[in-house]
Coordinates of C-alpha atoms and ligand atoms in Angstrom, one line a residue:
M10 CA -10.1 -6.5 -18.2
G11 CA -12.5 -4.4 -15.8
A12 CA -14.2 -7.6 -14.9
A13 CA -10.8 -9.6 -13.6
L14 CA -10.4 -6.3 -11.7
A15 CA -13.1 -6.4 -10.5
L16 CA -13.1 -10.3 -9.3
A17 CA -9.2 -9.5 -7.6
E18 CA -11.0 -7.2 -4.9
R19 CA -12.5 -10.4 -4.0
G20 CA -9.2 -11.3 -2.6
R21 CA -7.6 -8.2 -1.9
G22 CA -6.1 -9.4 2.5
R23 CA -7.6 -13.0 2.6
T24 CA -4.4 -14.1 0.2
A25 CA -0.6 -13.6 1.1
P26 CA 2.1 -14.7 0.1
N27 CA 0.1 -14.8 -3.3
P28 CA -1.6 -12.3 -4.8
N29 CA -4.6 -11.0 -5.2
V30 CA -5.2 -11.8 -9.2
G31 CA -8.4 -11.6 -11.1
C32 CA -9.2 -13.9 -14.2
V33 CA -11.7 -13.6 -17.3
I34 CA -12.2 -15.9 -20.3
V35 CA -14.1 -14.4 -23.1
R36 CA -14.9 -16.3 -26.0
E37 CA -16.8 -14.7 -28.9
G38 CA -17.8 -12.2 -26.9
Q39 CA -19.7 -13.9 -23.8
V40 CA -17.7 -14.5 -21.0
V41 CA -17.2 -18.5 -20.2
G42 CA -14.9 -18.2 -17.2
R43 CA -14.4 -16.0 -14.1
G44 CA -11.8 -17.1 -12.0
W45 CA -9.4 -15.0 -8.9
T46 CA -7.1 -16.5 -5.7
Q47 CA -9.3 -17.8 -3.5
A48 CA -7.9 -17.8 0.3
G49 CA -4.4 -18.6 1.6
G50 CA -3.5 -18.3 -2.4
R51 CA -4.6 -21.3 -4.6
P52 CA -6.1 -22.3 -6.5
H53 CA -4.9 -18.9 -8.7
A54 CA -7.8 -17.6 -10.8
E55 CA -6.6 -19.2 -13.6
A56 CA -6.7 -22.1 -13.0
M57 CA -10.5 -21.3 -11.4
G58 CA -11.7 -20.0 -14.9
L59 CA -10.5 -22.4 -16.9
A60 CA -12.2 -25.1 -14.2
E61 CA -14.9 -23.1 -15.0
A62 CA -14.9 -22.9 -19.1
G63 CA -14.6 -26.6 -19.7
A64 CA -14.3 -26.4 -23.8
E65 CA -15.2 -23.5 -24.0
A66 CA -11.1 -22.3 -23.6
R67 CA -9.9 -23.5 -27.0
G68 CA -9.7 -20.3 -28.7
A69 CA -11.0 -17.7 -26.1
T70 CA -9.2 -14.9 -24.9
A71 CA -8.2 -14.6 -21.0
Y72 CA -8.0 -11.6 -19.2
V73 CA -5.7 -11.8 -15.8
T74 CA -4.7 -8.7 -14.3
L75 CA -1.4 -11.0 -13.1
E76 CA 1.4 -12.3 -15.6
P77 CA 0.5 -16.5 -15.5
C78 CA 3.6 -18.3 -13.2
A79 CA 5.7 -20.6 -15.4
H80 CA 6.4 -22.8 -11.6
Q81 CA 5.5 -25.7 -10.9
S82 CA 4.2 -26.7 -6.8
P83 CA 3.2 -29.1 -4.8
R84 CA 0.2 -27.0 -3.9
G85 CA -0.6 -26.8 -7.9
P86 CA 0.2 -26.8 -11.1
A87 CA 1.2 -23.8 -13.7
C88 CA -1.3 -21.0 -14.9
S89 CA 1.2 -20.9 -18.4
D90 CA 0.0 -24.5 -18.6
L91 CA -3.4 -24.9 -17.8
L92 CA -3.5 -22.0 -20.7
I93 CA -1.5 -23.7 -22.8
E94 CA -3.6 -27.0 -22.2
A95 CA -6.9 -25.2 -22.2
G96 CA -6.5 -23.9 -25.8
V97 CA -6.3 -20.1 -25.0
A98 CA -5.9 -18.7 -27.9
R99 CA -4.9 -14.6 -26.7
V100 CA -3.7 -13.7 -23.3
V101 CA -4.6 -10.6 -22.3
A102 CA -2.1 -9.3 -18.8
G103 CA -1.9 -6.8 -16.9
L104 CA 2.0 -6.5 -15.3
E105 CA 4.1 -8.5 -15.8
D106 CA 4.7 -10.9 -12.0
P107 CA 8.4 -9.5 -10.3
D108 CA 8.2 -13.2 -8.6
P109 CA 11.5 -15.1 -9.9
R110 CA 9.9 -18.1 -10.1
T111 CA 8.0 -16.2 -13.0
A112 CA 9.4 -12.6 -14.0
G113 CA 8.8 -12.9 -17.9
Q114 CA 8.9 -17.1 -17.8
G115 CA 5.1 -17.1 -17.9
F116 CA 4.9 -14.6 -21.0
A117 CA 7.9 -16.5 -22.9
R118 CA 6.2 -20.1 -22.5
L119 CA 2.7 -18.8 -23.8
E120 CA 4.6 -17.7 -26.7
A121 CA 6.5 -19.4 -27.7
A122 CA 3.1 -22.4 -27.8
G123 CA 1.7 -19.9 -30.6
I124 CA 0.2 -18.1 -28.2
A125 CA -0.6 -14.3 -29.1
V126 CA 0.1 -12.1 -25.5
T127 CA -0.9 -8.3 -24.9
R128 CA 1.7 -7.5 -22.5
G129 CA 0.7 -4.1 -19.5
F130 CA -3.0 -3.7 -20.6
R131 CA -4.8 -1.5 -17.9
A132 CA -1.5 -1.9 -15.4
N133 CA -1.5 1.1 -13.0
E134 CA -4.9 0.0 -11.6
A135 CA -3.3 -3.6 -12.0
R136 CA -0.4 -2.3 -9.6
R137 CA -2.9 -1.1 -7.6
S138 CA -5.2 -3.7 -7.3
M139 CA -2.2 -6.0 -6.2
A140 CA -1.1 -3.1 -4.2
G141 CA -0.2 -5.3 -1.2
F142 CA 2.0 -8.8 -2.8
L143 CA 3.9 -5.7 -5.0
T144 CA 4.5 -3.6 -1.6
R145 CA 5.9 -7.0 -0.3
Q146 CA 7.8 -7.7 -3.3
A147 CA 9.3 -4.4 -3.9
L148 CA 9.5 -3.0 0.3
G149 CA 9.9 -6.8 2.1
R150 CA 7.2 -5.9 4.5
P151 CA 3.2 -5.6 4.3
H152 CA 1.3 -2.8 1.6
V153 CA -0.3 -0.6 5.3
T154 CA -3.4 1.7 4.7
L155 CA -3.0 3.9 8.3
K156 CA -7.4 5.5 8.9
L157 CA -7.5 8.4 10.4
A158 CA -11.8 9.8 11.1
T159 CA -10.7 13.6 12.0
S160 CA -13.3 16.6 13.3
L161 CA -13.0 19.4 10.5
D162 CA -10.1 21.0 12.6
G163 CA -8.4 18.0 12.7
C164 CA -8.2 16.0 16.6
I165 CA -9.3 12.7 16.3
A166 CA -10.8 12.5 20.1
L167 CA -11.9 15.5 23.1
P168 CA -8.8 16.6 25.9
D169 CA -10.0 13.3 27.8
G170 CA -9.7 10.7 24.8
A171 CA -13.6 10.4 23.9
S172 CA -13.7 9.3 20.1
R173 CA -16.5 7.6 19.7
W174 CA -17.8 8.7 17.6
I175 CA -16.6 11.3 15.4
T176 CA -17.7 9.9 11.9
G177 CA -21.9 8.6 10.8
P178 CA -22.8 5.2 10.3
Q179 CA -21.9 5.0 6.6
A180 CA -18.5 6.6 7.5
R181 CA -18.7 3.6 9.7
A182 CA -19.9 1.1 7.8
H183 CA -17.7 1.8 4.8
A184 CA -14.1 1.1 7.1
H185 CA -15.5 -2.5 8.4
L186 CA -15.0 -2.6 4.6
E187 CA -12.4 -2.1 4.6
R188 CA -10.9 -3.5 7.7
S189 CA -12.2 -7.1 5.6
R190 CA -9.9 -5.8 2.7
H191 CA -6.5 -6.6 5.5
E192 CA -5.3 -9.2 6.1
A193 CA -4.4 -7.9 9.6
I194 CA -5.1 -4.3 11.8
L195 CA -3.3 -2.6 13.9
V196 CA -3.9 -0.7 17.3
G197 CA -1.3 1.0 19.4
R198 CA -1.2 0.3 23.1
G199 CA -3.2 3.9 23.8
T200 CA -6.0 2.9 22.5
Y201 CA -6.0 -1.1 23.0
D202 CA -6.4 0.7 26.3
A203 CA -8.6 3.8 25.2
D204 CA -11.0 1.9 23.5
A205 CA -10.5 -1.7 23.7
P206 CA -11.3 -1.7 19.9
R207 CA -12.7 -6.0 18.8
L208 CA -11.3 -5.2 15.8
D209 CA -13.9 -7.2 13.9
V210 CA -15.8 -7.0 10.4
R211 CA -19.7 -5.6 11.7
L212 CA -21.2 -6.1 8.3
P213 CA -23.6 -8.5 7.4
G214 CA -22.2 -11.3 5.4
L215 CA -18.7 -10.5 6.2
E216 CA -18.3 -11.6 10.1
A217 CA -16.1 -14.3 9.3
R218 CA -13.3 -11.9 7.5
G219 CA -11.7 -11.7 11.1
P220 CA -8.5 -10.0 10.7
M221 CA -5.2 -10.6 12.7
R222 CA -5.4 -8.0 15.5
V223 CA -1.9 -6.6 16.0
L224 CA -0.9 -4.3 19.3
L225 CA 2.0 -2.5 19.2
S226 CA 3.8 -1.9 22.2
S227 CA 7.3 -1.5 23.5
T228 CA 6.2 -2.3 27.3
V229 CA 3.1 -5.3 26.9
Q230 CA 5.0 -8.6 26.2
D231 CA 1.3 -10.6 25.1
V232 CA -1.5 -9.7 25.5
P233 CA -4.3 -13.2 24.4
G234 CA -5.7 -13.0 21.2
W235 CA -3.5 -10.2 19.3
T236 CA -0.3 -10.5 18.1
V237 CA 2.1 -8.1 19.9
I238 CA 5.0 -5.7 17.5
A239 CA 7.6 -4.3 19.6
A240 CA 8.5 -1.7 16.1
P241 CA 6.1 -0.5 13.9
H242 CA 8.9 -2.0 11.2
D243 CA 7.6 -5.6 12.5
I244 CA 5.7 -5.3 10.6
A245 CA 7.8 -7.6 8.2
T246 CA 8.0 -9.5 9.9
L247 CA 3.7 -10.9 10.8
P248 CA 3.3 -14.3 9.1
D249 CA 0.7 -14.4 5.4
V250 CA 0.6 -10.5 6.1
D251 CA 0.3 -8.2 2.6
Y252 CA -2.0 -5.7 3.9
I253 CA -2.1 -4.6 7.1
L254 CA -4.7 -1.6 8.3
V255 CA -3.2 1.1 10.8
E256 CA -6.2 2.3 12.9
G257 CA -4.6 4.6 15.4
G258 CA -4.2 6.5 17.6
A259 CA -2.0 9.5 16.3
A260 CA 1.1 8.2 18.6
V261 CA 0.7 4.8 16.4
A262 CA 0.1 6.2 13.2
S263 CA 2.9 9.5 13.7
A264 CA 5.8 6.3 14.4
F265 CA 4.6 4.8 10.6
L266 CA 5.0 7.7 8.6
A267 CA 7.5 9.5 9.9
A268 CA 9.5 5.4 9.2
D269 CA 7.7 6.8 5.8
L270 CA 5.5 3.2 6.3
V271 CA 2.1 4.3 5.1
D272 CA 1.3 3.7 1.6
R273 CA -2.6 4.5 1.6
L274 CA -4.3 7.0 3.4
L275 CA -7.9 7.1 4.4
L276 CA -9.1 10.3 5.4
Y277 CA -12.6 10.1 7.2
R278 CA -13.6 13.3 8.0
A279 CA -16.3 14.6 10.7
P280 CA -18.6 18.2 10.0
I281 CA -17.2 19.0 13.5
L282 CA -14.8 21.1 15.2
I283 CA -13.9 19.6 18.4
G284 CA -10.9 23.2 18.9
G285 CA -8.5 22.3 22.1
G286 CA -9.2 18.2 21.2
K287 CA -5.6 15.1 20.3
P288 CA -4.4 16.3 17.3
A289 CA -4.1 12.9 14.5
L290 CA -0.9 13.6 14.3
R291 CA 2.4 14.7 16.6
D292 CA 6.2 15.4 15.2
I293 CA 6.5 13.2 12.3
G294 CA 9.8 14.6 11.5
L295 CA 9.4 17.2 8.9
T296 CA 11.6 20.4 9.5
D297 CA 11.9 21.9 5.4
L298 CA 7.5 22.8 3.7
T299 CA 8.9 22.1 0.4
K300 CA 9.5 18.0 1.3
A301 CA 6.0 17.8 2.3
H302 CA 4.9 18.3 -0.8
G303 CA 4.6 15.7 -4.1
G304 CA 5.0 13.0 -1.1
W305 CA 0.8 12.0 -1.8
A306 CA -1.4 11.9 -4.5
I307 CA -5.4 11.7 -3.9
V308 CA -7.0 9.3 -5.8
D309 CA -10.5 8.8 -4.4
A310 CA -13.2 11.5 -2.8
R311 CA -16.7 11.2 -2.2
Q312 CA -19.0 10.9 0.8
L313 CA -20.5 9.3 3.3
G314 CA -23.4 10.5 4.9
M315 CA -22.9 13.4 6.3
D316 CA -19.0 13.0 6.0
R317 CA -16.0 13.4 3.7
L318 CA -14.1 10.5 3.0
E319 CA -10.4 10.8 1.5
V320 CA -8.4 8.6 0.0
Y321 CA -4.6 9.2 -0.9
E322 CA -1.8 7.8 -1.8
R323 CA 2.2 7.0 -1.7
E324 CA 3.8 8.1 -4.3
R325 CA 7.6 6.5 -4.0
N326 CA 10.4 6.3 -6.6
E327 CA 10.9 2.7 -5.4
A328 CA 7.7 1.1 -5.3
Ligands
LIG418 N1 -9.9 8.5 15.3 C1 -9.4 7.9 14.8 O1 -9.6 7.6 13.8 C2 -9.1 7.0 15.9 C3 -8.3 5.8 15.8 C4 -7.5 5.5 17.0 C5 -7.3 5.8 18.3 N2 -8.4 7.4 18.3 C6 -8.0 7.3 19.6 O2 -6.4 8.1 19.7 C7 -6.2 8.1 21.2 C8 -5.2 6.9 21.3 O3 -4.0 7.9 20.8 P1 -2.5 7.6 21.5 O4 -1.7 8.5 20.2 O5 -2.4 8.5 23.1 O6 -2.1 5.7 21.3 P2 -1.8 5.1 20.4 O7 -0.9 5.5 19.3 O8 -3.0 4.7 20.7 O9 -0.7 4.3 21.1 C9 0.4 4.7 22.0 C10 1.4 4.1 22.4 O10 2.4 2.8 21.0 C11 2.8 2.6 21.3 N3 3.3 2.6 20.4 C12 4.0 4.1 19.5 N4 4.7 4.0 19.5 C13 5.8 3.0 18.9 C14 6.9 3.0 18.5 N5 7.5 3.6 17.5 N6 7.7 1.5 18.4 C15 7.1 0.9 20.3 N7 5.5 1.0 20.5 C16 4.9 2.4 19.8 C17 3.6 3.0 22.9 O11 3.2 1.9 23.5 P3 3.7 1.7 24.6 O12 4.0 1.9 26.0 O13 3.2 0.7 25.4 O14 5.2 1.8 24.5 C18 2.5 4.4 23.2 O15 2.5 4.5 23.8 C19 -7.8 7.2 22.1 O16 -8.3 9.0 22.7 C20 -8.9 6.7 20.9 O17 -10.4 6.3 21.9 C21 -9.1 8.0 18.1

């Protein structure tokens, strides 16, 4: 399942509106097939894994991060049917699919065909792995990651607005890798005017992964090469976007936090002091300090050259 979860990452930010799923098929201790949801959402991970396994799939165990789908589509057959046809003996799955077209029916179909099914295996990791699809299903909008690059004293720019560069090359390369894992990147008009950011992926081999560029502005309507939205909640209307990266600046970061639209926080902190610069955030509507606690859980922390990366996830009951 660990390998299936790793394969699922290959599709992150490329498969909307379908979930990025991973699949590994194992027979007598040997991996005979590997698959992950392809760009655009098809083929599904199981179809790819089974195609690689061929006849070796008979009697094998399929590890899948999500319940195999039960619905036929003009774009391909149901994966539960493919697994039955291939003669798989066992399916180990991470999560049940919340999509009402499957929602337990994939498991039921497999079991009716005599296939042993294990549900909920490494479910928390599977949930994180498909956060975009699950957020879209639960909240009707993309999964939002907010990126902030700050000094030790929490500034994102000098008093004159200069912010290139606060962090070093390793942290910036990591931020570019994060871009490649999102279908869209958003900045505010202030950042657009100050930095004219390209928002592309400048990493060898990933240059083609250029996400959709989104500009948040209530005054500008049309910018060539950009999709303009007028309010943070409008991210829900972006077509085929399940993962969006918000790259600032302070007004935009604050607006997304105030609207409780941030699910994941990437905090790159450089070992520098700015003092009197632009603070990372403005008012986010907090009036009671007790309400500030308990909303964020740290899920990763690491050194990137001279800089420190901390990753937090929003603790929210309904998602
Ligand atoms: N270190 C970092 O991580 C980092 C990252 C990005 C930017 N920066 C720096 O941050 C500075 C820019 O930050 P900033 O706070 O001045 O500007 P900003 O957040 O980039 O953009 C502010 C603009 O976004 C639009 N906006 C904000 N909230 C909105 C809402 N709720 N609805 C509709 N539109 C909204 C408004 O545009 P309209 O006025 O057109 O409506 C507003 O003027 C620059 O100096 C940049 O270099 C640093």
